[in-house]
Tab-separated table of C-alpha atoms in Angstrom:
chain	number	residue	atom	x	y	z
A	13	MET	CA	34.971	-23.479	-231.949
A	14	ASN	CA	36.628	-24.816	-228.712
A	15	LYS	CA	38.798	-27.914	-228.253
A	16	GLY	CA	37.217	-30.853	-229.186
A	17	MET	CA	37.822	-34.678	-228.876
A	18	SER	CA	36.968	-38.277	-230.379
A	19	LEU	CA	35.350	-41.075	-228.665
A	20	SER	CA	35.072	-44.310	-230.137
A	21	ILE	CA	32.354	-46.651	-228.672
A	22	PHE	CA	34.077	-49.623	-229.614
A	23	GLU	CA	37.324	-48.899	-227.723
A	24	ILE	CA	34.892	-47.906	-224.681
A	25	VAL	CA	32.677	-51.357	-225.022
A	26	GLY	CA	35.352	-53.049	-226.408
A	27	SER	CA	32.879	-55.105	-228.661
A	28	PRO	CA	31.017	-54.603	-231.671
A	29	ILE	CA	28.211	-55.632	-230.071
A	30	CYS	CA	26.803	-52.481	-228.156
A	31	VAL	CA	23.373	-53.912	-226.649
A	32	ALA	CA	23.652	-53.798	-222.735
A	33	SER	CA	22.390	-50.831	-220.688
A	34	GLY	CA	25.496	-51.498	-218.626
A	35	ASP	CA	27.778	-51.112	-221.713
A	36	GLY	CA	25.910	-47.716	-222.370
A	37	GLN	CA	26.513	-46.087	-219.015
A	38	LYS	CA	30.209	-46.550	-219.867
A	39	VAL	CA	29.898	-44.220	-222.732
A	40	TYR	CA	27.685	-41.751	-221.033
A	41	ASP	CA	30.215	-41.639	-218.178
A	42	ARG	CA	32.906	-40.709	-220.623
A	43	LEU	CA	30.757	-38.160	-222.592
A	44	ALA	CA	29.369	-36.575	-219.533
A	45	ALA	CA	32.529	-36.182	-218.293
A	46	THR	CA	33.744	-34.139	-221.432
A	47	LEU	CA	30.632	-31.755	-222.139
A	48	LYS	CA	31.011	-30.813	-218.453
A	49	GLU	CA	34.565	-29.789	-219.304
A	50	GLY	CA	32.873	-27.604	-222.048
A	51	LEU	CA	34.392	-29.713	-225.049
A	52	ASN	CA	33.129	-30.458	-228.039
A	53	VAL	CA	32.987	-34.585	-228.509
A	54	THR	CA	32.646	-36.634	-231.593
A	55	LEU	CA	31.409	-40.048	-230.866
A	56	SER	CA	32.505	-42.826	-233.345
A	57	PHE	CA	30.574	-45.900	-233.968
A	58	HIS	CA	33.260	-47.129	-236.276
A	59	ASN	CA	33.013	-51.031	-236.314
A	60	ILE	CA	29.809	-50.945	-234.257
A	61	THR	CA	27.245	-53.768	-235.943
A	62	ILE	CA	24.626	-53.933	-233.623
A	63	LEU	CA	23.061	-51.429	-231.150
A	64	THR	CA	19.692	-51.356	-228.918
A	65	SER	CA	17.565	-48.718	-227.774
A	66	ALA	CA	18.894	-50.029	-224.144
A	67	PHE	CA	22.410	-49.321	-225.078
A	68	LEU	CA	21.191	-45.822	-226.772
A	69	ASN	CA	18.927	-44.732	-223.549
A	70	ALA	CA	21.934	-45.147	-221.469
A	71	ALA	CA	24.812	-43.948	-223.296
A	72	ILE	CA	22.947	-40.958	-225.234
A	73	GLY	CA	19.043	-40.700	-224.180
A	74	GLN	CA	20.577	-40.279	-220.188
A	75	LEU	CA	22.292	-36.639	-221.512
A	76	TYR	CA	19.072	-34.948	-222.020
A	77	GLY	CA	18.825	-34.928	-217.931
A	78	SER	CA	21.843	-33.191	-217.666
A	79	PHE	CA	22.603	-31.032	-220.642
A	80	SER	CA	19.986	-28.929	-222.419
A	81	GLU	CA	19.291	-29.890	-225.851
A	82	GLU	CA	21.136	-26.674	-226.886
A	83	GLN	CA	24.644	-28.016	-225.343
A	84	ILE	CA	24.183	-31.290	-226.725
A	85	ARG	CA	23.155	-29.940	-230.077
A	86	SER	CA	26.360	-27.616	-230.669
A	87	MET	CA	28.852	-29.818	-228.557
A	88	LEU	CA	27.930	-33.384	-229.910
A	89	THR	CA	28.384	-34.699	-233.122
A	90	VAL	CA	27.971	-38.530	-234.461
A	91	ARG	CA	29.803	-40.282	-237.169
A	92	ASP	CA	30.351	-43.477	-239.211
A	93	MET	CA	26.598	-45.027	-237.968
A	94	GLN	CA	24.598	-46.739	-240.444
A	95	PRO	CA	21.288	-45.056	-242.124
A	96	ASP	CA	19.210	-47.481	-239.771
A	97	ASP	CA	21.283	-46.878	-236.734
A	98	LEU	CA	21.044	-43.211	-237.089
A	99	ALA	CA	17.081	-43.683	-237.338
A	100	LEU	CA	17.054	-45.628	-233.958
A	101	LEU	CA	19.229	-42.870	-232.529
A	102	LYS	CA	17.045	-40.331	-233.791
A	103	ARG	CA	14.220	-42.227	-232.071
A	104	VAL	CA	15.940	-42.576	-228.756
A	105	VAL	CA	16.834	-38.784	-228.431
A	106	GLU	CA	13.042	-37.785	-229.222
A	107	THR	CA	12.209	-40.212	-226.966
A	108	ALA	CA	14.422	-38.450	-224.357
A	109	LYS	CA	13.591	-35.017	-224.979
A	110	LEU	CA	10.260	-35.718	-223.836
A	111	TYR	CA	10.789	-38.076	-221.132
A	112	PHE	CA	13.078	-35.167	-219.424
A	113	LYS	CA	10.663	-32.149	-220.797
A	114	ASP	CA	7.842	-33.491	-218.836
A	115	PRO	CA	7.897	-36.550	-216.804
A	116	LYS	CA	4.186	-36.413	-215.367
A	117	LYS	CA	2.879	-35.234	-218.663
A	118	PHE	CA	5.008	-38.895	-220.038
A	119	ASP	CA	3.271	-40.734	-217.316
A	120	ARG	CA	-0.145	-39.514	-218.492
A	121	ALA	CA	0.059	-40.231	-221.925
A	122	VAL	CA	-1.568	-43.647	-221.220
A	123	GLN	CA	-5.349	-44.463	-221.662
A	124	GLU	CA	-5.407	-43.564	-225.221
A	125	ALA	CA	-3.169	-45.519	-226.127
A	126	LEU	CA	-5.132	-48.687	-224.727
A	127	GLY	CA	-7.982	-50.587	-227.333
A	128	SER	CA	-7.445	-48.353	-230.132
A	129	ASP	CA	-6.683	-51.372	-232.382
A	130	SER	CA	-6.843	-54.128	-230.493
A	131	ASP	CA	-9.435	-56.936	-230.391
A	132	GLU	CA	-9.804	-58.256	-227.089
A	133	SER	CA	-10.838	-62.502	-227.220
B	1	MET	CA	3.095	-85.958	-207.625
B	2	LYS	CA	1.730	-86.885	-211.441
B	3	LEU	CA	0.967	-84.239	-214.036
B	4	PHE	CA	0.226	-84.921	-217.906
B	5	LEU	CA	1.325	-82.549	-220.632
B	6	PRO	CA	-0.637	-82.119	-223.822
B	7	GLU	CA	0.637	-80.805	-227.037
B	8	ILE	CA	2.602	-77.363	-226.710
B	9	ARG	CA	2.641	-75.193	-229.846
B	10	HIS	CA	3.449	-71.838	-229.909
B	11	ASP	CA	0.243	-70.248	-229.534
B	12	GLN	CA	-2.479	-69.357	-226.605
B	13	ALA	CA	-3.529	-72.651	-225.706
B	14	GLY	CA	0.353	-73.822	-225.815
B	15	PHE	CA	0.882	-70.952	-223.182
B	16	GLU	CA	-2.062	-71.832	-221.158
B	17	ALA	CA	-1.314	-75.500	-221.074
B	18	LEU	CA	1.943	-74.310	-219.564
B	19	ILE	CA	0.347	-71.965	-217.106
B	20	ARG	CA	-1.871	-74.747	-215.780
B	21	LEU	CA	1.138	-76.971	-215.188
B	22	HIS	CA	2.623	-73.994	-213.237
B	23	ALA	CA	-0.601	-73.650	-211.057
B	24	GLN	CA	-0.551	-76.909	-210.485
B	25	THR	CA	2.856	-77.235	-208.767
B	26	LYS	CA	3.696	-73.796	-207.802
B	27	ASP	CA	3.223	-74.455	-204.191
B	28	CYS	CA	5.103	-77.446	-204.532
B	29	LEU	CA	7.927	-78.174	-201.934
B	30	PHE	CA	10.411	-80.984	-201.738
B	31	ASP	CA	8.278	-82.743	-203.901
B	32	ASP	CA	8.940	-85.595	-206.462
B	33	ILE	CA	6.947	-83.803	-209.470
B	34	GLU	CA	6.454	-86.221	-212.760
B	35	ILE	CA	5.290	-84.904	-215.929
B	36	ASP	CA	4.083	-87.570	-218.447
B	37	MET	CA	4.393	-86.232	-221.716
B	38	ASN	CA	2.772	-89.269	-223.483
B	39	ALA	CA	-0.214	-86.888	-224.488
B	40	THR	CA	2.818	-84.112	-225.580
B	41	THR	CA	2.135	-85.016	-229.037
B	42	TRP	CA	3.618	-82.104	-230.478
B	43	PHE	CA	6.360	-79.460	-228.752
B	44	ASP	CA	7.506	-76.188	-230.257
B	45	ALA	CA	10.866	-76.162	-229.331
B	46	ASP	CA	10.967	-72.538	-229.092
B	47	MET	CA	8.457	-72.958	-225.958
B	48	CYS	CA	11.256	-74.361	-224.302
B	49	ALA	CA	12.109	-70.935	-222.922
B	50	ALA	CA	8.493	-70.830	-221.014
B	51	PHE	CA	8.399	-74.653	-219.974
B	52	GLY	CA	11.873	-74.086	-219.121
B	53	ALA	CA	11.086	-71.183	-216.764
B	54	ILE	CA	8.749	-72.927	-215.191
B	55	LEU	CA	10.425	-76.226	-214.179
B	56	TYR	CA	13.476	-74.089	-212.600
B	57	HIS	CA	11.032	-72.632	-210.664
B	58	LEU	CA	10.305	-75.946	-209.511
B	59	GLY	CA	13.837	-76.790	-209.081
B	60	ALA	CA	14.513	-73.486	-207.316
B	61	GLU	CA	11.687	-74.757	-204.437
B	62	LEU	CA	13.576	-77.857	-204.225
B	63	ASN	CA	11.175	-80.042	-206.022
B	64	THR	CA	12.678	-83.362	-208.079
B	65	ILE	CA	11.249	-83.251	-211.525
B	66	SER	CA	11.310	-86.131	-214.131
B	67	LEU	CA	10.027	-85.861	-217.773
B	68	THR	CA	8.543	-89.110	-218.371
B	69	ASN	CA	6.995	-91.372	-221.277
B	70	MET	CA	8.199	-88.991	-223.558
B	71	ARG	CA	7.667	-89.704	-227.733
B	72	SER	CA	10.625	-90.306	-229.363
B	73	ASP	CA	9.918	-87.589	-231.755
B	74	VAL	CA	9.294	-84.830	-229.108
B	75	GLY	CA	12.246	-86.321	-226.972
B	76	ASP	CA	14.434	-85.599	-230.036
B	77	ILE	CA	13.684	-82.090	-230.501
B	78	LEU	CA	14.001	-81.270	-227.140
B	79	ALA	CA	17.413	-83.182	-226.801
B	80	ARG	CA	18.540	-81.838	-229.944
B	81	ASN	CA	18.176	-77.889	-228.490
B	82	GLY	CA	19.876	-79.248	-225.436
B	83	PHE	CA	16.756	-78.704	-223.281
B	84	LEU	CA	16.712	-82.216	-221.822
B	85	SER	CA	20.411	-81.793	-220.666
B	86	HIS	CA	18.985	-80.228	-217.785
B	87	TYR	CA	17.004	-83.296	-216.875
B	88	GLY	CA	19.295	-86.106	-217.452
B	89	ARG	CA	19.673	-87.002	-221.074
B	90	GLU	CA	22.292	-86.319	-223.261
B	91	LYS	CA	22.107	-83.604	-226.205
B	92	ILE	CA	21.906	-85.117	-229.268
B	93	PRO	CA	23.712	-83.566	-232.356
B	94	ASP	CA	21.431	-81.078	-234.519
B	95	ARG	CA	21.876	-82.695	-238.122
B	96	TRP	CA	19.429	-80.239	-239.756
B	97	GLY	CA	21.145	-77.219	-237.684
B	98	THR	CA	17.807	-75.890	-237.121
B	99	THR	CA	17.807	-75.030	-233.227
B	100	ILE	CA	18.989	-72.194	-231.375
B	101	PRO	CA	19.743	-74.042	-228.194
B	102	TYR	CA	17.990	-73.943	-224.985
B	103	ARG	CA	19.809	-71.459	-222.388
B	104	ARG	CA	19.599	-69.819	-219.037
B	105	PHE	CA	21.208	-66.762	-218.206
B	106	ASP	CA	21.187	-64.262	-215.255
B	107	VAL	CA	20.081	-60.591	-215.843
B	108	LYS	CA	24.035	-60.056	-215.805
B	109	ASP	CA	24.671	-62.008	-218.553
B	110	ASP	CA	24.006	-59.598	-221.493
B	111	ARG	CA	27.397	-60.504	-222.556
B	112	TYR	CA	27.107	-64.094	-222.937
B	113	PHE	CA	23.734	-63.345	-224.359
B	114	ALA	CA	25.500	-61.687	-227.353
B	115	ASP	CA	27.869	-64.450	-227.438
B	116	TYR	CA	25.493	-66.904	-227.854
B	117	ILE	CA	23.489	-65.273	-230.499
B	118	GLU	CA	26.221	-64.339	-232.715
B	119	ALA	CA	27.545	-67.914	-232.262
B	120	GLU	CA	24.038	-69.885	-233.262
B	121	LEU	CA	23.004	-67.452	-235.606
B	122	MET	CA	26.050	-65.479	-237.448
B	123	ASN	CA	28.243	-68.100	-237.268
B	124	ARG	CA	26.323	-71.022	-238.479
B	125	SER	CA	25.878	-71.635	-242.015
B	126	GLU	CA	23.008	-73.943	-241.762
B	127	MET	CA	20.603	-70.974	-240.480
B	128	PRO	CA	18.414	-70.114	-243.238
B	129	ALA	CA	19.735	-67.434	-245.707
B	130	MET	CA	18.463	-64.219	-244.402
B	131	SER	CA	18.991	-60.992	-246.327
B	132	PRO	CA	21.849	-58.904	-244.413
B	133	ALA	CA	19.245	-56.208	-243.341
B	134	LEU	CA	16.701	-58.881	-241.850
B	135	LEU	CA	19.679	-60.871	-240.366
B	136	LYS	CA	20.179	-57.180	-238.205
B	137	LYS	CA	16.365	-56.556	-237.759
B	138	PHE	CA	16.103	-59.834	-236.383
B	139	ARG	CA	19.147	-59.892	-234.070
B	140	GLU	CA	18.216	-55.928	-232.729
B	141	SER	CA	14.957	-57.557	-232.095
B	142	VAL	CA	16.301	-60.412	-229.831
B	143	PHE	CA	18.528	-58.092	-227.951
B	144	GLU	CA	15.922	-55.611	-227.335
B	145	ILE	CA	13.943	-58.313	-225.733
B	146	PHE	CA	16.591	-59.502	-223.596
B	147	SER	CA	17.116	-56.168	-222.597
B	148	ASN	CA	13.162	-55.724	-222.116
B	149	ALA	CA	13.760	-58.691	-219.229
B	150	VAL	CA	16.774	-57.373	-217.902
B	151	LEU	CA	15.523	-53.658	-217.122
B	152	HIS	CA	12.510	-54.374	-216.105
B	153	SER	CA	12.013	-57.673	-214.827
B	154	ARG	CA	13.657	-58.021	-211.552
B	155	THR	CA	14.155	-61.562	-212.158
B	156	GLU	CA	16.140	-63.640	-209.424
B	157	ARG	CA	15.951	-66.759	-211.006
B	158	GLY	CA	17.143	-65.929	-214.672
B	159	ILE	CA	16.091	-65.269	-218.357
B	160	PHE	CA	15.612	-68.262	-220.652
B	161	SER	CA	15.868	-68.506	-224.216
B	162	CYS	CA	15.361	-70.898	-227.222
B	163	GLY	CA	14.407	-70.953	-230.965
B	164	GLN	CA	13.676	-72.770	-233.849
B	165	SER	CA	13.877	-72.618	-237.542
B	166	TYR	CA	11.295	-73.959	-240.058
B	167	PRO	CA	13.127	-73.772	-243.477
B	168	LYS	CA	10.288	-75.371	-245.366
B	169	ARG	CA	7.824	-72.612	-243.981
B	170	GLN	CA	10.405	-69.967	-243.993
B	171	ARG	CA	10.091	-69.053	-240.191
B	172	LEU	CA	11.954	-68.515	-237.013
B	173	ASP	CA	11.174	-68.437	-234.213
B	174	PHE	CA	12.484	-67.103	-230.803
B	175	SER	CA	11.506	-66.566	-227.292
B	176	VAL	CA	12.740	-65.349	-224.088
B	177	ALA	CA	11.095	-65.949	-220.718
B	178	ASP	CA	11.398	-64.406	-217.664
B	179	LEU	CA	10.352	-65.351	-213.663
B	180	GLY	CA	9.964	-61.632	-212.895
B	181	ILE	CA	7.487	-59.764	-211.611
B	182	GLY	CA	5.714	-59.274	-214.717
B	183	MET	CA	4.662	-56.376	-216.512
B	184	ARG	CA	1.205	-55.676	-215.061
B	185	GLN	CA	3.036	-55.125	-211.740
B	186	ASN	CA	6.222	-53.404	-212.704
B	187	ILE	CA	3.481	-50.584	-214.259
B	188	LYS	CA	1.428	-50.523	-211.110
B	189	GLU	CA	4.666	-49.869	-209.009
B	190	ASN	CA	6.456	-47.388	-211.326
B	191	THR	CA	3.692	-45.222	-212.452
B	192	GLY	CA	0.923	-46.340	-210.223
B	193	LEU	CA	-1.292	-47.054	-212.923
B	194	SER	CA	-3.551	-50.172	-212.411
B	195	PHE	CA	-4.628	-52.223	-215.807
B	196	THR	CA	-5.698	-55.607	-216.242
B	197	PRO	CA	-2.610	-58.094	-217.135
B	198	GLN	CA	-3.546	-57.709	-220.846
B	199	GLN	CA	-3.860	-53.895	-220.871
B	200	ALA	CA	-0.750	-53.635	-219.172
B	201	ILE	CA	1.238	-55.428	-222.339
B	202	ALA	CA	-0.802	-53.359	-224.721
B	203	TRP	CA	0.410	-50.277	-222.819
B	204	ALA	CA	3.974	-51.418	-222.601
B	205	THR	CA	3.714	-51.800	-226.610
B	206	GLU	CA	2.261	-48.561	-227.344
B	207	GLY	CA	3.285	-44.714	-228.116
B	208	ARG	CA	5.775	-43.363	-225.399
B	209	ASN	CA	4.822	-45.513	-222.575
B	210	THR	CA	7.723	-46.246	-220.240
B	211	THR	CA	7.789	-47.411	-216.719
B	212	LYS	CA	11.539	-46.391	-216.403
B	213	ARG	CA	12.231	-43.870	-213.776
B	214	GLY	CA	15.056	-41.811	-212.640
B	215	LEU	CA	18.022	-40.745	-215.119
B	216	ILE	CA	18.141	-43.406	-218.086
B	217	PRO	CA	14.725	-42.830	-220.467
B	218	GLY	CA	13.412	-45.907	-221.838
B	219	GLY	CA	10.235	-47.011	-223.551
B	220	LEU	CA	11.204	-47.793	-227.102
B	221	GLY	CA	12.205	-51.477	-227.223
B	222	LEU	CA	8.796	-53.394	-227.371
B	223	LYS	CA	7.657	-50.530	-229.946
B	224	LEU	CA	10.437	-51.206	-232.300
B	225	LEU	CA	9.996	-54.948	-232.217
B	226	ARG	CA	6.384	-54.360	-232.697
B	227	ASP	CA	7.035	-52.143	-236.254
B	228	PHE	CA	9.584	-54.482	-237.613
B	229	ILE	CA	7.238	-57.527	-237.466
B	230	ASP	CA	4.586	-55.625	-239.083
B	231	LEU	CA	7.254	-54.945	-241.570
B	232	ASN	CA	8.580	-58.479	-241.564
B	233	GLY	CA	5.092	-60.377	-241.777
B	234	GLY	CA	5.891	-62.108	-238.838
B	235	ARG	CA	4.492	-62.651	-235.539
B	236	ILE	CA	4.921	-61.729	-231.927
B	237	GLN	CA	3.013	-63.115	-228.828
B	238	ILE	CA	3.740	-61.479	-225.373
B	239	VAL	CA	2.381	-63.635	-222.204
B	240	SER	CA	2.984	-61.978	-218.770
B	241	ASP	CA	0.842	-62.258	-215.657
B	242	ALA	CA	-2.628	-63.543	-216.708
B	243	GLY	CA	-2.320	-61.122	-219.861
B	244	TYR	CA	-2.023	-62.660	-223.024
B	245	TRP	CA	-1.030	-60.529	-226.337
B	246	ARG	CA	-0.450	-61.228	-230.103
B	247	ARG	CA	0.293	-58.981	-232.946
B	248	GLU	CA	0.269	-60.364	-236.214
B	249	ASN	CA	-0.650	-59.184	-239.791
B	250	GLY	CA	-0.794	-55.685	-238.541
B	251	LYS	CA	-3.596	-56.545	-236.048
B	252	THR	CA	-3.574	-56.778	-232.187
B	253	VAL	CA	-5.321	-60.094	-230.075
B	254	ILE	CA	-5.145	-59.365	-226.376
B	255	ALA	CA	-7.186	-62.165	-224.049
B	256	ARG	CA	-7.057	-62.704	-220.239
B	257	LEU	CA	-5.918	-65.766	-219.429
B	258	ASN	CA	-7.137	-67.966	-216.483
B	259	ARG	CA	-4.160	-68.243	-214.640
B	260	PRO	CA	-0.968	-66.349	-214.472
B	261	PHE	CA	2.173	-66.963	-215.851
B	262	PRO	CA	5.331	-66.539	-213.239
B	263	GLY	CA	6.996	-63.632	-215.031
B	264	THR	CA	6.809	-62.892	-218.792
B	265	VAL	CA	7.288	-64.384	-222.068
B	266	ALA	CA	8.092	-62.712	-225.470
B	267	SER	CA	7.838	-64.765	-228.340
B	268	ILE	CA	8.599	-63.809	-232.296
B	269	GLU	CA	8.074	-65.636	-235.240
B	270	ILE	CA	9.792	-63.910	-238.291
B	271	ASN	CA	9.554	-64.594	-242.086
B	272	THR	CA	13.027	-65.408	-243.183
B	273	ALA	CA	12.380	-64.977	-246.920
B	274	ASP	CA	11.734	-61.228	-246.286
B	275	MET	CA	13.588	-59.279	-249.201
B	276	GLN	CA	12.916	-55.921	-247.882
B	277	SER	CA	15.819	-53.744	-247.230
B	278	TYR	CA	14.411	-52.010	-244.193
B	279	ALA	CA	16.043	-48.679	-245.858
B	280	LEU	CA	14.418	-45.392	-244.588
B	281	SER	CA	12.357	-43.415	-246.898
B	282	SER	CA	14.190	-40.501	-245.916
B	283	GLU	CA	18.042	-40.521	-245.258
B	284	ILE	CA	18.584	-39.009	-241.972
B	285	SER	CA	21.863	-36.606	-241.561
B	286	GLU	CA	24.210	-37.459	-238.941
B	287	ASN	CA	24.101	-33.313	-238.435
B	288	ASP	CA	20.252	-33.615	-237.825
B	289	ILE	CA	20.154	-35.738	-234.705
B	290	PHE	CA	20.012	-33.489	-231.686
């Protein structure tokens, strides 16, 4: 295993509330720089109390546009996350994989979503 | 110009009444606009977000607004949550501690919005006693709604929010309105898809649909909100352009409104007595994320 480092989200954002896309971008910038150097990263969510999909999309989802799934899986680990936050991150990651795999197909997954369970008045 | 406002409840009719006000005034410039509220026998406080957005739009067009003949009980509600402070009245103390004050934010005010939510929800003993799990889900939901407005609305005139709790009914209402381009236009510009306004809202709340383009993926916020409200037994209403969308008891209702709202409003009502743990049926491992 190569040399690794640990990043604290609290230290980067400066708050336990991680809701803004702009704050997620700050985390992404550090993650991407570290991964580009070929270093393993452990991302700590210690003391983080609130996360949104907007923050996680920018911080982590965005990685799938620059790095392969294999790279991310082998080089990035998370810790100190609450189970429901892990579930949110998992949804963000699955969405990001689809988004970057085939953006056009992503767009086409459209009409079928309409009218399936709606009552129009 | 003098206009009359009926009762405003947080339902389709309430939104339509506010939209009618917008339609009657949207072209006014340097005008004196009197809104007679004698017939406003009820005003659901969280609707201040949508009402405030419409009035802010009027003010930005350099109109002078006066709210007249307001019944004292309605005036008390709107003064307690700080709404009337924007229109020349003093704020009065929130004796029962049931309001989440009316505020206007700019799109870069994520941090201020977070501070507002923490101060008004977390650090107040008068707020309804919600389970820690529910409180967390509710906070996440309001942040998701705000993020949605920040990321998609392109509003230059701000984002407006307001809430109210109803302890006897064990309900907590919270609304966020923006003066942006609306979902229909956003989807059209980003994906080329042409929808009716009501279909556009349905599209944005379904499946994996997203208008996000470029480096950062998106398209989850409204689905997470919908999933939470289904579990909680609450209600979401979204008004965008001339579209109306409501989700309650696992059912969705969509409708076309007669006229458009000048942006988007998302309004949620949660059941504060909900004691679900929101624990997952199977734990996800930190080693199985990527």
